[in-house]
CSV table of C-alpha atoms in Angstrom, one decimal:
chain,number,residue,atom,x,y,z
A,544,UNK,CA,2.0,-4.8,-22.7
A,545,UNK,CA,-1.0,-6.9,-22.8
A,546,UNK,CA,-4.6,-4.7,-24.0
A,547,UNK,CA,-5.6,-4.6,-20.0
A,548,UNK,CA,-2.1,-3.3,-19.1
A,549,UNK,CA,-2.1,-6.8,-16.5
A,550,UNK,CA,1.1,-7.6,-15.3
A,551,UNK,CA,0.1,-11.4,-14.9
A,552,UNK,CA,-0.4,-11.3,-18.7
A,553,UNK,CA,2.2,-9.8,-19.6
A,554,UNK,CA,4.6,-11.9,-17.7
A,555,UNK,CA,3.0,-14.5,-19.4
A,556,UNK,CA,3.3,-13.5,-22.9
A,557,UNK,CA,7.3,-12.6,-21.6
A,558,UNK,CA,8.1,-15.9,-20.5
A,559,UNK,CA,6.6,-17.7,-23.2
A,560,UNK,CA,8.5,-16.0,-26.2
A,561,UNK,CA,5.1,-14.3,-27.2
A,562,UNK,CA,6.4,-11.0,-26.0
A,563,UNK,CA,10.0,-10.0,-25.8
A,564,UNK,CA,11.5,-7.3,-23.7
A,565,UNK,CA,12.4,-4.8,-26.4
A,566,UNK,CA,8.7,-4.9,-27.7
A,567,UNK,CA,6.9,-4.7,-24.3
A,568,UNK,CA,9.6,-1.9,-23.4
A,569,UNK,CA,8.7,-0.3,-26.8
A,570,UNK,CA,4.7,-0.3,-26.0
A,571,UNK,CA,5.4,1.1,-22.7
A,572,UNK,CA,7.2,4.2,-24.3
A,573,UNK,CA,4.2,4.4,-27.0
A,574,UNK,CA,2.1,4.3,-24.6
A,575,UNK,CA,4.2,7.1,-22.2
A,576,UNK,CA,4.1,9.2,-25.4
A,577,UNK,CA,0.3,9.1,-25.9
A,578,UNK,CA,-0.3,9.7,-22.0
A,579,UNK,CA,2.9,11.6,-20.3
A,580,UNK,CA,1.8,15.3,-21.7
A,581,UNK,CA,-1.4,14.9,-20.1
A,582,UNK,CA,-1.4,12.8,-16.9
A,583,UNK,CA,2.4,13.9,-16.0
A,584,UNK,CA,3.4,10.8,-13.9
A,585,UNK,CA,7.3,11.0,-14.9
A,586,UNK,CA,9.7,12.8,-13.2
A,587,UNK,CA,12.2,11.2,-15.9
A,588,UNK,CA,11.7,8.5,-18.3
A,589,UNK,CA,14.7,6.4,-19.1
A,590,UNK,CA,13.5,5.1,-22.4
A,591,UNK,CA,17.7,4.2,-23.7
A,592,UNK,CA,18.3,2.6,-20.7
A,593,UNK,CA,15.5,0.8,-20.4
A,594,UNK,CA,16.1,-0.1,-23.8
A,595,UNK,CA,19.8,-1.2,-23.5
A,596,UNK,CA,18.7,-3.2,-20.2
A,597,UNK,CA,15.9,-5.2,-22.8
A,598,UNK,CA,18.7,-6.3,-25.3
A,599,UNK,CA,20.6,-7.7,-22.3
A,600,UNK,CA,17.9,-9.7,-20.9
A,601,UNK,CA,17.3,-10.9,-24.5
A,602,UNK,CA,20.8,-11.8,-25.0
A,603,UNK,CA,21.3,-13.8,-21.2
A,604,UNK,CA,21.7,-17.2,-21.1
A,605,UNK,CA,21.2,-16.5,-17.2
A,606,UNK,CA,17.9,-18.1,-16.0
A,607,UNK,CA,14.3,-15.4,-16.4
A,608,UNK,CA,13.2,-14.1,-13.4
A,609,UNK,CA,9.4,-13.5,-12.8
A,610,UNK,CA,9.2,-10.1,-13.5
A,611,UNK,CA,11.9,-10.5,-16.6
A,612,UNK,CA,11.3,-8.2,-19.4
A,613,UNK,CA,8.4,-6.2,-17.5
A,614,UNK,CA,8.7,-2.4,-17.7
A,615,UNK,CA,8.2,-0.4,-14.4
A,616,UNK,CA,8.2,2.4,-12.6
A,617,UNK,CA,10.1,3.5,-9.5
A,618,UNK,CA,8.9,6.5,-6.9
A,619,UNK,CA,11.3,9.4,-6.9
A,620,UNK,CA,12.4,8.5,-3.5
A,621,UNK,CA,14.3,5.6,-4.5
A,622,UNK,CA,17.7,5.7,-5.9
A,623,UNK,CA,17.9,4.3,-9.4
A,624,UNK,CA,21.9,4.5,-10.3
A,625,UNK,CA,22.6,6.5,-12.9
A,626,UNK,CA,19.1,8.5,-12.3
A,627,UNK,CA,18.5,11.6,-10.2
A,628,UNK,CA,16.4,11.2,-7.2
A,629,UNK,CA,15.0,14.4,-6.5
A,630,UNK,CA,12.3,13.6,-3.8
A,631,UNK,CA,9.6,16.8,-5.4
A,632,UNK,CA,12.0,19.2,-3.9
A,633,UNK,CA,14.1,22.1,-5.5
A,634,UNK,CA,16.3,21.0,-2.4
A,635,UNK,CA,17.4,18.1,-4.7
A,636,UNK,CA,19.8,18.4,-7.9
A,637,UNK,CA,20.2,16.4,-10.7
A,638,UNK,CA,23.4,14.3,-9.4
A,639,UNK,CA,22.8,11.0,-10.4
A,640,UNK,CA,22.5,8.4,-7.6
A,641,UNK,CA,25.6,5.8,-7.1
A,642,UNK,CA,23.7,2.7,-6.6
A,643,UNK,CA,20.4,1.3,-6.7
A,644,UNK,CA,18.2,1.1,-3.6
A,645,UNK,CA,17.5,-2.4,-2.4
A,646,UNK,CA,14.5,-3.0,-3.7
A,647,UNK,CA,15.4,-1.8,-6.7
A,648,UNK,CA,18.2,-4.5,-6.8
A,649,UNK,CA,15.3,-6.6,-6.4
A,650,UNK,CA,13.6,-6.0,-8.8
A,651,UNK,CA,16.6,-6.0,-11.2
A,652,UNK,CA,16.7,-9.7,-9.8
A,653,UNK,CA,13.8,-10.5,-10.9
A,654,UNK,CA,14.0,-9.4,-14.3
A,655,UNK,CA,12.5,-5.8,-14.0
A,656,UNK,CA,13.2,-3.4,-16.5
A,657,UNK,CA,13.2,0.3,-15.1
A,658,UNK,CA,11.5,2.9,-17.5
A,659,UNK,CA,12.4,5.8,-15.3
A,660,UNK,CA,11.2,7.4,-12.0
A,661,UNK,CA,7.9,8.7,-11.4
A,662,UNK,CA,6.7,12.0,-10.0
A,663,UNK,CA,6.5,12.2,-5.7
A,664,UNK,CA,5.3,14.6,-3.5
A,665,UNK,CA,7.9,17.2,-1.3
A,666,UNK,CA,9.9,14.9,0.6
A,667,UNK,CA,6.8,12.2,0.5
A,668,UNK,CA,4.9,14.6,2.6
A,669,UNK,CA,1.8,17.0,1.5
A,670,UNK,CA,2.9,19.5,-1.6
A,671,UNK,CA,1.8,17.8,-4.8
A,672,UNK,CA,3.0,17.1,-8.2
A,673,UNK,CA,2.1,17.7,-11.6
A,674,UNK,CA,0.6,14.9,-11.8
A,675,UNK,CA,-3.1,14.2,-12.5
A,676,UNK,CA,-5.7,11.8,-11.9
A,677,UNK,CA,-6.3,9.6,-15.3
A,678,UNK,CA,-9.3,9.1,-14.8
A,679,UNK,CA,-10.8,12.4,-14.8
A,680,UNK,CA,-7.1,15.1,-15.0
A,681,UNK,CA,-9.2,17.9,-13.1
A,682,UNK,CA,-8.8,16.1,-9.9
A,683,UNK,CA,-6.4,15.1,-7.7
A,684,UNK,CA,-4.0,11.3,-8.4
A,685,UNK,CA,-3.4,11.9,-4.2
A,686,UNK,CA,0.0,11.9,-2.7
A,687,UNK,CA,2.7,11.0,-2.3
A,688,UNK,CA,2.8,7.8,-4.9
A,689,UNK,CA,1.1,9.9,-7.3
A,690,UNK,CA,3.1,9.2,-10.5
A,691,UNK,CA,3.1,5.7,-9.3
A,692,UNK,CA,-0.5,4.9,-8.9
A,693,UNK,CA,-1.3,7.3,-12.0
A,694,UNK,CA,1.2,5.6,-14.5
A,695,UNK,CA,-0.5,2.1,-13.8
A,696,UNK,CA,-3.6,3.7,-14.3
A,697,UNK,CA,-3.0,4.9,-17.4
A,698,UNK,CA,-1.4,1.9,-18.8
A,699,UNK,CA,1.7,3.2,-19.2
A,700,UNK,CA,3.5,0.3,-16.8
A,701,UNK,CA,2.0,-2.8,-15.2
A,702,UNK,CA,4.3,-2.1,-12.0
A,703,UNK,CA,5.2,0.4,-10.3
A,704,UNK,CA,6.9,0.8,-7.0
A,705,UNK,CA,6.1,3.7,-3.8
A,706,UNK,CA,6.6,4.0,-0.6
A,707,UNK,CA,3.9,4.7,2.4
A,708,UNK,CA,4.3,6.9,5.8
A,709,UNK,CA,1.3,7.6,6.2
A,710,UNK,CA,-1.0,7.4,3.6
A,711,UNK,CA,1.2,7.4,0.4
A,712,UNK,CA,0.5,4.2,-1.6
A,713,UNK,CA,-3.4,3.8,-0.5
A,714,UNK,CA,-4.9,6.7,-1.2
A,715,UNK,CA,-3.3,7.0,-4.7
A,716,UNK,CA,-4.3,3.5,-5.5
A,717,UNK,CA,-7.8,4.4,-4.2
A,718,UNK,CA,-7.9,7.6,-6.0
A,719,UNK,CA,-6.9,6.4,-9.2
A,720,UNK,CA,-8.7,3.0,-9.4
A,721,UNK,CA,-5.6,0.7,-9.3
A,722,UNK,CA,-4.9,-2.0,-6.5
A,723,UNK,CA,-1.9,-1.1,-4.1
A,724,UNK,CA,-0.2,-3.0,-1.4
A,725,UNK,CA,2.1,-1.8,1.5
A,726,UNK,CA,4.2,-4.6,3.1
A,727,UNK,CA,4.7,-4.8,6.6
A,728,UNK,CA,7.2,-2.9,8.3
A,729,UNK,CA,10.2,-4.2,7.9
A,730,UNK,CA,9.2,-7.2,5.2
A,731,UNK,CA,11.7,-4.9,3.0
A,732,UNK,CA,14.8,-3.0,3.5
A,733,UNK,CA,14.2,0.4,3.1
A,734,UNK,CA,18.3,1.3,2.1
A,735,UNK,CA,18.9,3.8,-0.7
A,736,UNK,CA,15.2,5.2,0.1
A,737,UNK,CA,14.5,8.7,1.0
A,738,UNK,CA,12.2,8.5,4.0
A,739,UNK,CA,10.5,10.8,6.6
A,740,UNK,CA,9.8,8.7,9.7
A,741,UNK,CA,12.1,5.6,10.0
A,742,UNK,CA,9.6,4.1,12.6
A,743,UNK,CA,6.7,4.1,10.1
A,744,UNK,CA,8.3,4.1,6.2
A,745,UNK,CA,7.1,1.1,4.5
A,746,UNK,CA,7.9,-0.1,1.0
A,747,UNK,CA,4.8,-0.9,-1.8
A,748,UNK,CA,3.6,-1.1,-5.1
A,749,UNK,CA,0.7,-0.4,-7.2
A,750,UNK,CA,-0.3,-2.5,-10.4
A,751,UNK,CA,-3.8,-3.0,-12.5
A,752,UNK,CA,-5.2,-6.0,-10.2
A,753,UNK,CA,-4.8,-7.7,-6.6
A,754,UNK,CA,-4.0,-11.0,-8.9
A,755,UNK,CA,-0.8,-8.6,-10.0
A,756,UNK,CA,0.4,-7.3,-6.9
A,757,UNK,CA,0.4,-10.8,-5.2
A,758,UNK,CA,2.4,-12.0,-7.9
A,759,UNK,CA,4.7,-8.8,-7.8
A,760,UNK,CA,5.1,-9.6,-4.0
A,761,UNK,CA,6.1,-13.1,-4.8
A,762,UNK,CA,8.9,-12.0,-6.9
A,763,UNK,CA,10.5,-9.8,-4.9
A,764,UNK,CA,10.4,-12.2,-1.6
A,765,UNK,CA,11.8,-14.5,-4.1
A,766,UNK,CA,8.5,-16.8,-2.8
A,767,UNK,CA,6.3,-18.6,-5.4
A,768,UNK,CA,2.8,-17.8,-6.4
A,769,UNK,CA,1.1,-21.4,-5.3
A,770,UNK,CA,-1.9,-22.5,-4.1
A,771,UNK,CA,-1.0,-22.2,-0.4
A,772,UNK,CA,-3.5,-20.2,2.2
A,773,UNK,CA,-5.8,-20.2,-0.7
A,774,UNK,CA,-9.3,-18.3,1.5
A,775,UNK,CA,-12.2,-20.6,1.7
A,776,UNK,CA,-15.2,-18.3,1.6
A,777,UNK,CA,-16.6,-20.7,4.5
A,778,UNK,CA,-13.9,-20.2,6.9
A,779,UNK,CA,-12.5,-16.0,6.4
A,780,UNK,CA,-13.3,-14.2,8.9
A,781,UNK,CA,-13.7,-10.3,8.6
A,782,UNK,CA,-13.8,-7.8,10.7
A,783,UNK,CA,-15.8,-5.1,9.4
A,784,UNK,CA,-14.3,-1.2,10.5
A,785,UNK,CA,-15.9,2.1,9.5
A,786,UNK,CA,-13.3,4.9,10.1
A,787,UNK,CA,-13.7,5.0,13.7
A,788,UNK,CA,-14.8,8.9,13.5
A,789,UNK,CA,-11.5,9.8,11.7
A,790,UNK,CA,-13.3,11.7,9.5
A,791,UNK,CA,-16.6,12.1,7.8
A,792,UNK,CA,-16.4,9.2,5.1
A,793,UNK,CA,-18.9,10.6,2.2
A,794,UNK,CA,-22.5,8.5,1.3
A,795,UNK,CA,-20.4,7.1,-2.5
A,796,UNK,CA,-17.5,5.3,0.1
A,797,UNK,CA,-20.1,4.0,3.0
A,798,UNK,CA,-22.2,2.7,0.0
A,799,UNK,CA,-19.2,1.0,-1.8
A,800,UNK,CA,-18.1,-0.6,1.4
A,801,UNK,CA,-21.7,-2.1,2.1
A,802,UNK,CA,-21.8,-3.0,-1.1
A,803,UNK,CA,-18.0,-5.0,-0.9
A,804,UNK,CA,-19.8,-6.4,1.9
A,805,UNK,CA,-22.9,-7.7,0.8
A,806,UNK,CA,-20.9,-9.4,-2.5
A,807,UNK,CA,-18.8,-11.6,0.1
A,808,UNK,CA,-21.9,-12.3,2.7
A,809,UNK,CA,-22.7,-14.2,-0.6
A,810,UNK,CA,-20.0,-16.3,-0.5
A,811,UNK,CA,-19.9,-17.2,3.0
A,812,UNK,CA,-17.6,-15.1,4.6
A,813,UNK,CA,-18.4,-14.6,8.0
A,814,UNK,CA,-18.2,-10.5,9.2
A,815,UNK,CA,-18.6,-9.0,12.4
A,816,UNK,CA,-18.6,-5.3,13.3
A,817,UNK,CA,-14.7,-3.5,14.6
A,818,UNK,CA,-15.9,-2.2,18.1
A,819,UNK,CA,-12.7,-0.7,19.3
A,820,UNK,CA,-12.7,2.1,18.0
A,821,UNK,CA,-10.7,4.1,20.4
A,822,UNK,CA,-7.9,2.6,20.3
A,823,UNK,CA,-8.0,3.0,16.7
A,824,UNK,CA,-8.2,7.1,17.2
A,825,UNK,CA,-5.6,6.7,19.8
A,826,UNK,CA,-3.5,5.5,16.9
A,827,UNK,CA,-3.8,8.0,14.2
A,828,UNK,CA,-2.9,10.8,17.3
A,829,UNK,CA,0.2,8.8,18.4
A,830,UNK,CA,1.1,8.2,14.1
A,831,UNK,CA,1.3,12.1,14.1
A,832,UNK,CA,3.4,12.8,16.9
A,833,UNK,CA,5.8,9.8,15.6
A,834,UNK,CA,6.1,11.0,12.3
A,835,UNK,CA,6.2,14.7,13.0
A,836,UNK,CA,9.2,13.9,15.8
A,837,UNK,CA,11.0,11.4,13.6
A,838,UNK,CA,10.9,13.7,10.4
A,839,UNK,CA,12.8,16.1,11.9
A,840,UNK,CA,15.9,14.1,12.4
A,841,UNK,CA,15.3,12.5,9.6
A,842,UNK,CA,15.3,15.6,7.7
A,843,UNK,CA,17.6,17.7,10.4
A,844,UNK,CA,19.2,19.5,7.2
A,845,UNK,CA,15.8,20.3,5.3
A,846,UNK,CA,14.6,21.8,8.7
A,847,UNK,CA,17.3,24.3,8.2
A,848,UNK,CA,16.3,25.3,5.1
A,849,UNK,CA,12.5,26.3,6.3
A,850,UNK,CA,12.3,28.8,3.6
A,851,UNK,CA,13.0,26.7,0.4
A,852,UNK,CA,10.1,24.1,1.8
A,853,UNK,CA,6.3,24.3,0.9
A,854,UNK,CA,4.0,25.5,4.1
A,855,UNK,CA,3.1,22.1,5.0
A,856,UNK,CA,6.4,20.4,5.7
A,857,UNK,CA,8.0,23.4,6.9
A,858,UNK,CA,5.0,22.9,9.7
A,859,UNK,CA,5.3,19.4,9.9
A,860,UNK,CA,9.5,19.4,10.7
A,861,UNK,CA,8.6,22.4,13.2
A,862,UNK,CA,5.9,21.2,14.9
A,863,UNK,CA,8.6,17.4,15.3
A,864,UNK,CA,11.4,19.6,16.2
A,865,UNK,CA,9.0,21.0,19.4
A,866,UNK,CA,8.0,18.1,20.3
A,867,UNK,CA,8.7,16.4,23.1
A,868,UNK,CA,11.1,12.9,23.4
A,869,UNK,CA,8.9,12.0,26.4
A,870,UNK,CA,5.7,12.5,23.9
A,871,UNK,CA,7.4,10.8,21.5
A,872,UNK,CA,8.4,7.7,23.5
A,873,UNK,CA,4.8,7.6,25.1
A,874,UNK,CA,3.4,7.7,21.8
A,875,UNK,CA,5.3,4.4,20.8
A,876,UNK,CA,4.2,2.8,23.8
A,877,UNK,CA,0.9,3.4,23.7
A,878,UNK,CA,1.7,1.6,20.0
A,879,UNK,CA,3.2,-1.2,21.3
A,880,UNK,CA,0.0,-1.8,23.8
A,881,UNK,CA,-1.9,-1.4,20.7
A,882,UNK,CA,-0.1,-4.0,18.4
A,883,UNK,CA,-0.8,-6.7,21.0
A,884,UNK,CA,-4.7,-5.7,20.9
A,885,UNK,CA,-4.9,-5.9,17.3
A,886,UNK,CA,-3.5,-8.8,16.8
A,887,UNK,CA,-5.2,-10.5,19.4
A,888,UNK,CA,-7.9,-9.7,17.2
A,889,UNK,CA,-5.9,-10.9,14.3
A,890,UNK,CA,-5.6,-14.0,15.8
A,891,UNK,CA,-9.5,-14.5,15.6
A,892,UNK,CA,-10.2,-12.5,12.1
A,893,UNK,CA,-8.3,-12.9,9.0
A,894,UNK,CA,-8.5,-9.0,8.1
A,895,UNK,CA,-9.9,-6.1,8.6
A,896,UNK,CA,-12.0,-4.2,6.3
A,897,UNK,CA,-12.7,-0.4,5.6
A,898,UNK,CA,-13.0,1.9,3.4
A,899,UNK,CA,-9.2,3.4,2.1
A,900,UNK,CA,-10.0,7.1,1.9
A,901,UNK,CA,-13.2,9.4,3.2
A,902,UNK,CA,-14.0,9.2,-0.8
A,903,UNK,CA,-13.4,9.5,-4.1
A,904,UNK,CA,-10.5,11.8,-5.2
A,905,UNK,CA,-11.1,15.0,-4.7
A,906,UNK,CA,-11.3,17.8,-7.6
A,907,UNK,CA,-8.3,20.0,-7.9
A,908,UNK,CA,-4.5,19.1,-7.8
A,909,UNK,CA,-3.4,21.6,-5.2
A,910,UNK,CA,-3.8,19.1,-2.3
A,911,UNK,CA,-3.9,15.5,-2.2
A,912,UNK,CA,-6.4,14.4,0.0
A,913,UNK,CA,-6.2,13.2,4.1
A,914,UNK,CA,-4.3,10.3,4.7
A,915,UNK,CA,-6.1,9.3,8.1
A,916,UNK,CA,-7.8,6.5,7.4
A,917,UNK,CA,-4.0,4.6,6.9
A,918,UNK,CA,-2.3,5.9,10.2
A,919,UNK,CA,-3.6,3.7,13.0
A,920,UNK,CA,-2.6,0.7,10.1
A,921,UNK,CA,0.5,2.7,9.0
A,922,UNK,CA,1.4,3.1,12.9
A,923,UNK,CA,1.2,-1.0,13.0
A,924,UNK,CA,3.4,-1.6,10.3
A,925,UNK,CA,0.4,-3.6,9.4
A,926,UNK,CA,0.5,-5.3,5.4
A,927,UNK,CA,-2.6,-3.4,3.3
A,928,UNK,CA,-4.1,-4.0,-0.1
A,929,UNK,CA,-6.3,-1.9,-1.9
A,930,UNK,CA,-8.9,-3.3,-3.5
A,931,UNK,CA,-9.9,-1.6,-6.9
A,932,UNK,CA,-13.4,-1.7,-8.6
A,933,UNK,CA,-16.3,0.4,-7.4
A,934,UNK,CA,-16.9,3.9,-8.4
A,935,UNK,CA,-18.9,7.3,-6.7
A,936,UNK,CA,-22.1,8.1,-8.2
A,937,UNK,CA,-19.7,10.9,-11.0
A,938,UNK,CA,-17.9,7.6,-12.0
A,939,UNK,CA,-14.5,8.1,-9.8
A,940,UNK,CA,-12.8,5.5,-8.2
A,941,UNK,CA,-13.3,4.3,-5.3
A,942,UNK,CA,-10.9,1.9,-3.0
A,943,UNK,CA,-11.6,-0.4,0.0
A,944,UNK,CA,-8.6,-1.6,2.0
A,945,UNK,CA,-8.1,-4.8,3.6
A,946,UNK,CA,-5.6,-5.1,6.7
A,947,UNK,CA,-3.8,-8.2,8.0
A,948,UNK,CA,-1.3,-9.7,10.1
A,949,UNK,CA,2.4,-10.1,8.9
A,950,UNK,CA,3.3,-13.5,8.0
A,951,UNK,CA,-0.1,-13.9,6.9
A,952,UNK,CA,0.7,-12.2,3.3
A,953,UNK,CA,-0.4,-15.1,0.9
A,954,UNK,CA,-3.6,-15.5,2.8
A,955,UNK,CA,-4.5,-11.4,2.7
A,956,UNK,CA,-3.8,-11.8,-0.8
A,957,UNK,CA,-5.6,-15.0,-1.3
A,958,UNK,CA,-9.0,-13.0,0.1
A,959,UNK,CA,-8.1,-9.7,-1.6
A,960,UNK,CA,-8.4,-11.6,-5.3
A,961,UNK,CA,-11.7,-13.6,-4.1
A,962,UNK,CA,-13.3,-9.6,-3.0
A,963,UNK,CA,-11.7,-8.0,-6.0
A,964,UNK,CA,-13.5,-11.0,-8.1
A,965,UNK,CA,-16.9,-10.1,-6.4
A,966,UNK,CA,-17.0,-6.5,-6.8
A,967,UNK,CA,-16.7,-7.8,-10.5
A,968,UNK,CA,-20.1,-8.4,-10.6
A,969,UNK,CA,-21.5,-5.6,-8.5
């Protein structure tokens, strides 16, 4: 892998002979080795296969993907064939899966080479991991794309993928100082992936830089990373949201926000103030009644099995399996009427802007963390990127999320890289 673990440079050095696959596979796995015993991200590392699968690339005559030759790392809710996909759950056994999940077809495609599958929380709900945060291991990586977001962040990978419901892929990549994007629903298919909540399970991936995600994105759209949408500072538009009340966002977050703000008033982007902020609160209510009601269909079996889950999602398939269908289907509605208000505003603002979690991660690894600051987005289906680079005043991470419409992807990413390039300099 390249010193800064960035996937751009190490597709790069791939593509241009500099690196092959064997040796960047190898550095990953030097790297695992150094970092695993500690930080923990790994449910299983696949170091022969990923091996094998590098001599094959090397030996192709068949044309190089973008991603060909680039280690990575896959959430333990995703089947992998011929790897186990346990979900964090002593519910799951070590029967390999039959096929690959879509997306991990995908990335095949592209020239991926899987290293194994890292660590998840209970069924992508609440009860953590082993894993801990690499920047400081006394505190929480957050949940549930914890071995995701902490394997980038400790070099081991460049790319790694998760999955969101709630707040699954943003608050990790907040927590650990990494940049994270969640597509929009439906963008990818979410086949061979072990969800919670059909209605709001979104695929998404974590790697060292915004520049990196968009070109992961690219690859597995099979788009190209060009110029197009490219964000004029002059003409973006932001609008500028501050949790709505969700929860009490701490002085180090309001602070990093203000100053994310202040770097692109510099440029000339033009903000204004998010003012509806009940429909926002609306949404985070009418995410939990959806997810709590879909999860236990979803998982019908596991909510049969109340005494082999931890507290939390025991609660949180009870609590769905009481729940009304006519609180349920009012719910979505009142989500639908939300959509069209959003991206009415949408229509006039390029993003939306706000911090990604109440603060830095907190210390411990018994809990994860809250994940409502992403359920009104989540509830959209909205795309999201994370937006690395600040820090609390004890030097831990701190994220910033940036929210946009779908179909809009290249131009979210386009303004994501030119904020992520400010807060540089901060």
């Amino acid at each position: 892998m390249s010193s800064d673990g960035s996937l751009r440079e190490l597709s790069t050095a791939l593509a241009s002979g500099a690196v092959t696959p064997g040796s960047a596979v190898e550095q990953a796995w030097q790297r695992m080795q150094a970092t695993e015993p500690e930080i923990r991200a790994w449910v299983e590392i696949d170091a022969a296969g990923a091996r094998s699968v590098a001599r094959e690339l090397e030996r192709s005559a068949n044309p190089r993907g973008p991603l060909w030759g680039v280690p990575v790392g896959v959430k333990d809710l995703i089947n992998v064939q011929g790897l186990p996909t346990r979900c964090g759950s002593v519910l799951r056994g070590g029967e390999p899966a039959g096929s690959d999940a879509d997306c991990v077809k995908l990335l095949r495609r592209a020239g991926a080479v899987v290293m194994g599958k890292t660590v998840t929380t209970e069924f992508g709900y609440f009860a953590p991991g082993p894993t801990r945060n690499p920047t400081n291991p006394a505190h929480t990586p957050g949940g549930s794309s914890s071995g995701s977001a902490a394997a980038v962040a400790a070099g081991m990978v460049p790319l790694a993928i998760g999955t969101q419901t709630a707040g699954s892929l943003t608050r990790p990549a907040s927590f650990c100082g990494v940049a994270g994007f969640v597509a929009a629903k439906g963008q990818f298919s979410m086949s061979g992936v072990t969800g919670l909540s059909p209605s709001l399970d979104s695929l998404g991936f974590v790697a060292r830089t915004v520049t990196d995600l968009h070109l992961a994105w690219c690859a597995l759209i099979g788009d190209e990373l060009a110029s197009k949408d490219k964000a004029d500072g002059n003409s973006v538009r932001l609008l500028l949201w501050n949790s709505s009340g969700l929860g009490e966002v701490s002085a180090d977050m309001a602070a990093a926000v203000e100053q994310a703000v202040a770097a692109i008033s510099h440029e000339g982007f033009h903000c204004e103030d998010w003012t509806d902020h009940d429909v926002v609160r609306r949404l985070a209510d009418d995410h939990a009644t959806i997810m709590a009601f879909e999860a236990a269909r979803e998982r019908s079996w596991e909510l049969q099995q109340l005494d082999r889950l931890s507290v939390p999602l025991a609660e949180l398939l009870t609590t769905g399996a009481t729940t009304p269908e006519a609180d349920y289907v009012a719910a979505l509605y009142r989500v639908a009427d939300a959509r069209t208000s959003v991206e009415a505003a949408l229509d006039q603002f390029d993003a939306i802007l706000g911090p990604a979690a109440l603060g830095a991660a907190p210390a411990g690894i018994e809990a994860t963390g809250t994940p409502v600051l992403s359920r009104p987005w989540q509830a959209l289906g909205l795309p999201v990127i994370t937006i690395p680079g600040l820090r609390d005043s004890g030097g831990m991470p701190l994220g910033i999320q940036l929210i946009g419409a779908p179909g809009r992807e290249h131009r979210l990413f386009s303004i994501a890289e030119r904020l992520e390039a400010s807060l540089a300099h901060v």
